[in-house]
Tab-separated table of C-alpha atoms and ligand atoms in Angstrom:
chain	number	residue	atom	x	y	z
A	1	MET	CA	216.646	202.521	-8.464
A	2	ILE	CA	220.578	201.670	-7.735
A	3	ASP	CA	222.363	198.757	-7.956
A	4	MET	CA	225.136	198.300	-5.546
A	5	HIS	CA	226.298	194.905	-5.783
A	6	CYS	CA	226.662	193.289	-9.205
A	7	HIS	CA	229.454	191.673	-11.675
A	8	ILE	CA	228.575	193.710	-14.567
A	9	LEU	CA	232.363	194.844	-15.785
A	10	PRO	CA	233.630	192.944	-18.052
A	11	GLU	CA	236.781	189.930	-17.880
A	12	ILE	CA	237.971	190.709	-14.431
A	13	ASP	CA	235.974	188.151	-12.459
A	14	ASP	CA	233.696	185.256	-12.684
A	15	GLY	CA	230.947	188.096	-14.183
A	16	ALA	CA	230.535	189.248	-17.307
A	17	LYS	CA	232.411	186.953	-19.869
A	18	THR	CA	232.566	189.704	-22.018
A	19	VAL	CA	231.908	193.773	-23.046
A	20	GLU	CA	228.965	192.420	-25.218
A	21	VAL	CA	227.896	190.569	-22.156
A	22	SER	CA	227.932	193.553	-19.931
A	23	ILE	CA	226.109	196.045	-21.672
A	24	GLU	CA	223.547	193.280	-22.358
A	25	MET	CA	223.297	193.068	-18.527
A	26	LEU	CA	223.035	197.078	-18.013
A	27	ARG	CA	220.256	197.328	-20.474
A	28	GLU	CA	218.471	195.132	-18.502
A	29	GLU	CA	219.153	196.848	-15.552
A	30	LYS	CA	218.197	199.988	-17.260
A	31	ARG	CA	214.842	198.371	-18.768
A	32	GLN	CA	213.906	197.396	-15.414
A	33	GLY	CA	214.375	200.676	-13.821
A	34	VAL	CA	218.106	200.628	-12.276
A	35	LYS	CA	219.272	204.027	-12.999
A	36	SER	CA	222.704	204.251	-11.298
A	37	VAL	CA	225.223	200.689	-10.671
A	38	VAL	CA	228.245	200.197	-8.567
A	39	PHE	CA	230.113	197.791	-10.117
A	40	THR	CA	231.811	195.468	-7.351
A	41	PRO	CA	234.064	193.026	-8.914
A	42	HIS	CA	235.716	190.154	-6.391
A	43	TYR	CA	238.816	191.399	-4.479
A	44	ASN	CA	240.731	189.401	-1.830
A	45	PHE	CA	243.473	190.046	-0.223
A	46	GLU	CA	245.472	186.502	-1.100
A	47	ARG	CA	245.645	187.298	-4.622
A	48	ARG	CA	246.552	190.455	-5.576
A	49	SER	CA	247.393	194.086	-4.047
A	50	ILE	CA	244.679	196.612	-4.006
A	51	GLU	CA	246.909	199.143	-6.234
A	52	ALA	CA	247.409	195.610	-9.354
A	53	PHE	CA	243.244	195.173	-8.478
A	54	CYS	CA	242.423	198.566	-9.142
A	55	GLN	CA	244.496	198.862	-12.348
A	56	ILE	CA	242.797	195.927	-13.622
A	57	ARG	CA	239.571	197.276	-12.391
A	58	GLU	CA	240.080	200.469	-14.494
A	59	GLU	CA	241.347	198.573	-17.489
A	60	SER	CA	237.709	196.889	-17.730
A	61	LEU	CA	235.808	199.877	-17.043
A	62	GLN	CA	238.018	201.745	-19.977
A	63	LYS	CA	236.336	198.557	-22.230
A	64	LEU	CA	233.068	199.819	-21.522
A	65	LYS	CA	233.406	203.116	-21.608
A	66	LYS	CA	234.636	203.406	-24.968
A	67	THR	CA	231.813	201.404	-26.291
A	68	ARG	CA	229.134	203.455	-28.397
A	69	GLU	CA	226.503	201.381	-26.724
A	70	PHE	CA	227.829	201.978	-23.061
A	71	LEU	CA	227.495	205.819	-23.762
A	72	ASP	CA	223.686	205.553	-25.302
A	73	LEU	CA	223.010	203.597	-21.601
A	74	MET	CA	223.686	206.952	-20.284
A	75	MET	CA	223.487	205.276	-16.921
A	76	SER	CA	225.464	206.788	-14.119
A	77	VAL	CA	228.310	204.251	-12.805
A	78	ARG	CA	230.492	203.901	-9.797
A	79	LEU	CA	233.307	201.331	-8.748
A	80	GLY	CA	233.296	199.382	-6.190
A	81	ALA	CA	234.884	195.923	-4.789
A	82	GLU	CA	232.816	192.920	-3.479
A	83	VAL	CA	236.030	192.711	-0.519
A	84	TYR	CA	236.780	189.161	1.162
A	85	TYR	CA	237.243	189.588	4.820
A	86	SER	CA	240.531	189.605	6.011
A	87	ILE	CA	241.717	191.229	9.175
A	88	LYS	CA	243.871	193.128	6.568
A	89	LEU	CA	240.868	195.361	5.878
A	90	MET	CA	242.535	197.116	9.055
A	91	GLU	CA	246.102	196.776	8.125
A	92	GLN	CA	245.853	198.483	4.552
A	93	ASP	CA	244.701	201.477	3.269
A	94	VAL	CA	241.204	200.276	1.910
A	95	ARG	CA	240.003	203.716	0.151
A	96	PRO	CA	240.608	202.516	-3.301
A	97	LEU	CA	238.112	199.431	-2.682
A	98	CYS	CA	234.935	201.988	-1.430
A	99	PHE	CA	232.277	202.952	-3.487
A	100	GLU	CA	233.853	205.835	-5.493
A	101	GLY	CA	233.214	209.291	-3.538
A	102	THR	CA	232.005	207.286	-0.620
A	103	LYS	CA	232.905	205.369	2.560
A	104	TYR	CA	231.137	202.577	2.167
A	105	ILE	CA	232.914	199.212	1.716
A	106	LEU	CA	231.012	196.227	0.625
A	107	ILE	CA	232.611	193.048	2.394
A	108	GLU	CA	231.565	189.700	1.482
A	109	LEU	CA	232.240	186.701	4.664
A	110	PRO	CA	232.815	183.336	4.526
A	111	THR	CA	229.662	181.121	4.892
A	112	ASN	CA	231.122	177.963	6.463
A	113	GLU	CA	231.476	179.785	9.927
A	114	LYS	CA	231.918	183.285	11.253
A	115	PRO	CA	235.360	184.623	10.811
A	116	TYR	CA	237.524	185.349	14.189
A	117	GLY	CA	237.651	188.533	14.954
A	118	LEU	CA	234.920	189.512	12.667
A	119	MET	CA	233.687	192.400	15.169
A	120	HIS	CA	236.833	193.547	16.087
A	121	THR	CA	237.974	194.242	12.309
A	122	MET	CA	234.582	195.967	11.266
A	123	THR	CA	234.572	198.301	14.428
A	124	SER	CA	238.334	198.804	13.419
A	125	LEU	CA	237.068	200.193	9.681
A	126	ILE	CA	234.114	202.325	11.595
A	127	ASN	CA	236.629	203.763	13.969
A	128	GLN	CA	237.999	205.038	10.776
A	129	GLY	CA	234.705	206.274	9.596
A	130	TYR	CA	234.484	203.631	6.955
A	131	ILE	CA	230.930	202.146	6.383
A	132	PRO	CA	231.087	198.014	6.305
A	133	ILE	CA	228.378	196.766	4.103
A	134	LEU	CA	227.880	193.147	4.241
A	135	ALA	CA	226.784	191.065	1.352
A	136	HIS	CA	224.557	189.102	0.776
A	137	ILE	CA	223.669	188.160	5.019
A	138	GLU	CA	221.321	185.029	4.029
A	139	ARG	CA	223.941	183.834	2.544
A	140	TYR	CA	225.664	183.143	5.949
A	141	PRO	CA	223.918	180.304	8.549
A	142	TYR	CA	225.872	181.368	11.875
A	143	PHE	CA	223.524	184.836	11.511
A	144	GLU	CA	220.650	182.216	10.720
A	145	GLU	CA	220.716	180.545	13.778
A	146	ASP	CA	221.858	183.664	16.181
A	147	PRO	CA	220.828	186.981	14.415
A	148	LEU	CA	221.644	188.845	17.141
A	149	GLU	CA	225.197	188.084	15.701
A	150	LEU	CA	224.548	190.234	13.305
A	151	TYR	CA	222.115	192.922	15.201
A	152	GLU	CA	225.255	193.863	17.497
A	153	LEU	CA	227.027	194.469	14.023
A	154	VAL	CA	224.189	196.629	12.953
A	155	SER	CA	224.169	198.461	16.102
A	156	ARG	CA	227.788	199.389	15.759
A	157	GLY	CA	227.357	201.263	12.340
A	158	CYS	CA	227.484	198.035	9.917
A	159	LEU	CA	224.951	197.800	7.195
A	160	ALA	CA	223.973	194.514	5.369
A	161	GLN	CA	222.657	193.786	1.807
A	162	VAL	CA	220.415	190.571	0.852
A	163	ASN	CA	219.860	189.471	-2.640
A	164	ALA	CA	217.159	190.441	-4.713
A	165	GLY	CA	217.204	186.111	-6.279
A	166	PRO	CA	216.334	184.959	-2.393
A	167	VAL	CA	213.963	187.437	-1.648
A	168	THR	CA	211.674	187.261	-4.681
A	169	SER	CA	211.685	183.703	-4.009
A	170	LYS	CA	210.521	184.826	-0.837
A	171	VAL	CA	213.092	182.813	1.621
A	172	PRO	CA	211.610	184.077	5.554
A	173	ILE	CA	215.212	184.719	6.628
A	174	VAL	CA	215.321	187.520	4.175
A	175	MET	CA	212.283	188.565	4.806
A	176	LYS	CA	213.089	188.817	8.445
A	177	TYR	CA	215.987	190.717	7.865
A	178	ILE	CA	214.180	192.938	5.951
A	179	LYS	CA	211.426	193.967	8.053
A	180	TRP	CA	213.742	193.873	11.368
A	181	GLU	CA	215.721	196.642	9.300
A	182	LEU	CA	219.029	194.642	9.885
A	183	ALA	CA	219.069	194.364	5.873
A	184	GLN	CA	218.840	197.996	4.579
A	185	VAL	CA	219.976	197.168	1.413
A	186	ILE	CA	218.678	195.314	-1.660
A	187	SER	CA	220.803	194.141	-4.622
A	188	THR	CA	221.327	191.960	-7.704
A	189	ASP	CA	225.102	190.305	-7.400
A	190	CYS	CA	224.060	189.571	-10.699
A	191	HIS	CA	226.865	187.915	-12.982
A	192	SER	CA	225.340	186.849	-16.126
A	193	MET	CA	222.124	187.023	-18.505
A	194	GLY	CA	221.622	183.153	-17.057
A	195	ARG	CA	221.078	182.197	-13.967
A	196	ARG	CA	222.434	185.003	-11.832
A	197	ARG	CA	220.717	188.242	-14.270
A	198	PRO	CA	219.676	191.569	-13.064
A	199	ASN	CA	216.809	191.342	-11.376
A	200	LEU	CA	215.599	194.208	-9.246
A	201	LYS	CA	212.423	194.870	-10.150
A	202	ASP	CA	211.562	191.175	-9.006
A	203	GLY	CA	212.855	191.714	-5.833
A	204	MET	CA	211.419	194.707	-4.882
A	205	ALA	CA	208.433	194.229	-5.950
A	206	ALA	CA	208.184	190.756	-3.739
A	207	VAL	CA	209.247	193.376	-0.912
A	208	LYS	CA	206.559	195.538	-1.490
A	209	GLN	CA	203.907	192.494	-1.325
A	210	LYS	CA	205.241	190.723	1.119
A	211	LEU	CA	206.816	193.915	3.937
A	212	GLY	CA	204.421	196.938	2.435
A	213	GLU	CA	205.704	199.808	-0.135
A	214	GLN	CA	207.137	201.311	2.945
A	215	TYR	CA	209.735	198.633	3.261
A	216	SER	CA	210.451	199.207	-0.464
A	217	LEU	CA	210.395	202.668	-0.929
A	218	TRP	CA	212.908	202.435	2.353
A	219	LEU	CA	215.202	200.417	0.274
A	220	GLU	CA	214.955	202.677	-2.590
A	221	LYS	CA	215.790	205.713	-0.601
A	222	ASN	CA	218.537	203.707	1.494
A	223	SER	CA	220.456	202.893	-1.801
A	224	ARG	CA	219.910	206.615	-3.039
A	225	SER	CA	221.566	207.908	0.239
A	226	ILE	CA	224.739	205.355	-0.214
A	227	PHE	CA	225.333	206.197	-3.914
A	228	SER	CA	225.355	209.814	-2.764
A	229	GLY	CA	227.773	209.483	-0.108
A	230	LYS	CA	225.171	210.126	2.591
A	231	TYR	CA	223.933	208.614	6.164
A	232	ILE	CA	221.217	206.684	5.648
A	233	ASP	CA	218.434	206.819	8.410
A	234	ILE	CA	217.964	203.499	10.424
A	235	PRO	CA	215.131	204.887	12.522
A	236	VAL	CA	215.064	201.521	14.924
A	237	ILE	CA	216.614	198.272	14.712
A	238	LYS	CA	214.265	195.791	15.697
A	239	ARG	CA	216.186	193.511	17.955
A	240	PRO	CA	215.248	189.928	16.866
A	241	LYS	CA	213.575	187.699	19.586
A	242	LYS	CA	213.162	183.805	20.333
A	243	ILE	CA	209.966	182.666	21.000
A	244	PHE	CA	209.201	179.141	20.984
A	245	GLY	CA	212.093	178.606	19.235
A	246	THR	CA	211.824	180.120	16.031
A	247	TRP	CA	213.758	183.500	15.583
A	248	ARG	CA	210.740	186.818	15.422
B	1	FE2	FE1	228.954	189.210	-5.488
């Protein structure tokens, strides 16, 4: 398995507070069968420049890389970011924020309301060759109220990610997003060894149990493709239908 959304890099955001915690989290990932990880610390255009962020991120990575424990884990890691939505995504060179060596970029949206210009900004990124991955889509009530909004974005070429936590607890909308193939990626979004700990194994097991093995295998395959910078196959995206007041 591959984890493509996590806050394991030390001392950079609200994730791992120390290098020791990072190592513990990576050990736990490996214990669960995760072989590759994309580090995605929070990035916000309002707080610092992309250049400054990349420098801090590199320093954080080096703290980890110079430990014996990290080398012993022999995990394949890449740099990335969880970029808070801004129309600046259209205006600046966002290549350094993508998953290293790929055109995939993880984007977090506001939870209170759908941001103005979302479709326009995403379309602009796609036209430049980027592939936006919308982070933890189960957190956005505006998609849950009207999944066709998400359907439109995915139809245009966006991807979407769900967190393993709500998948494990089988939150109904999360399972629907996967079943509709509107969510193609599952990741942990782990922040520590406490409440938001690495949990991909449980998430995958829940998908397999609730939706069948073809879905868990599909999610694993998607992650492998994204990690290696290839396109993923989305055979037929299922258009959600409202039947007797419920999205099905
Ligand atoms: Fe996150």
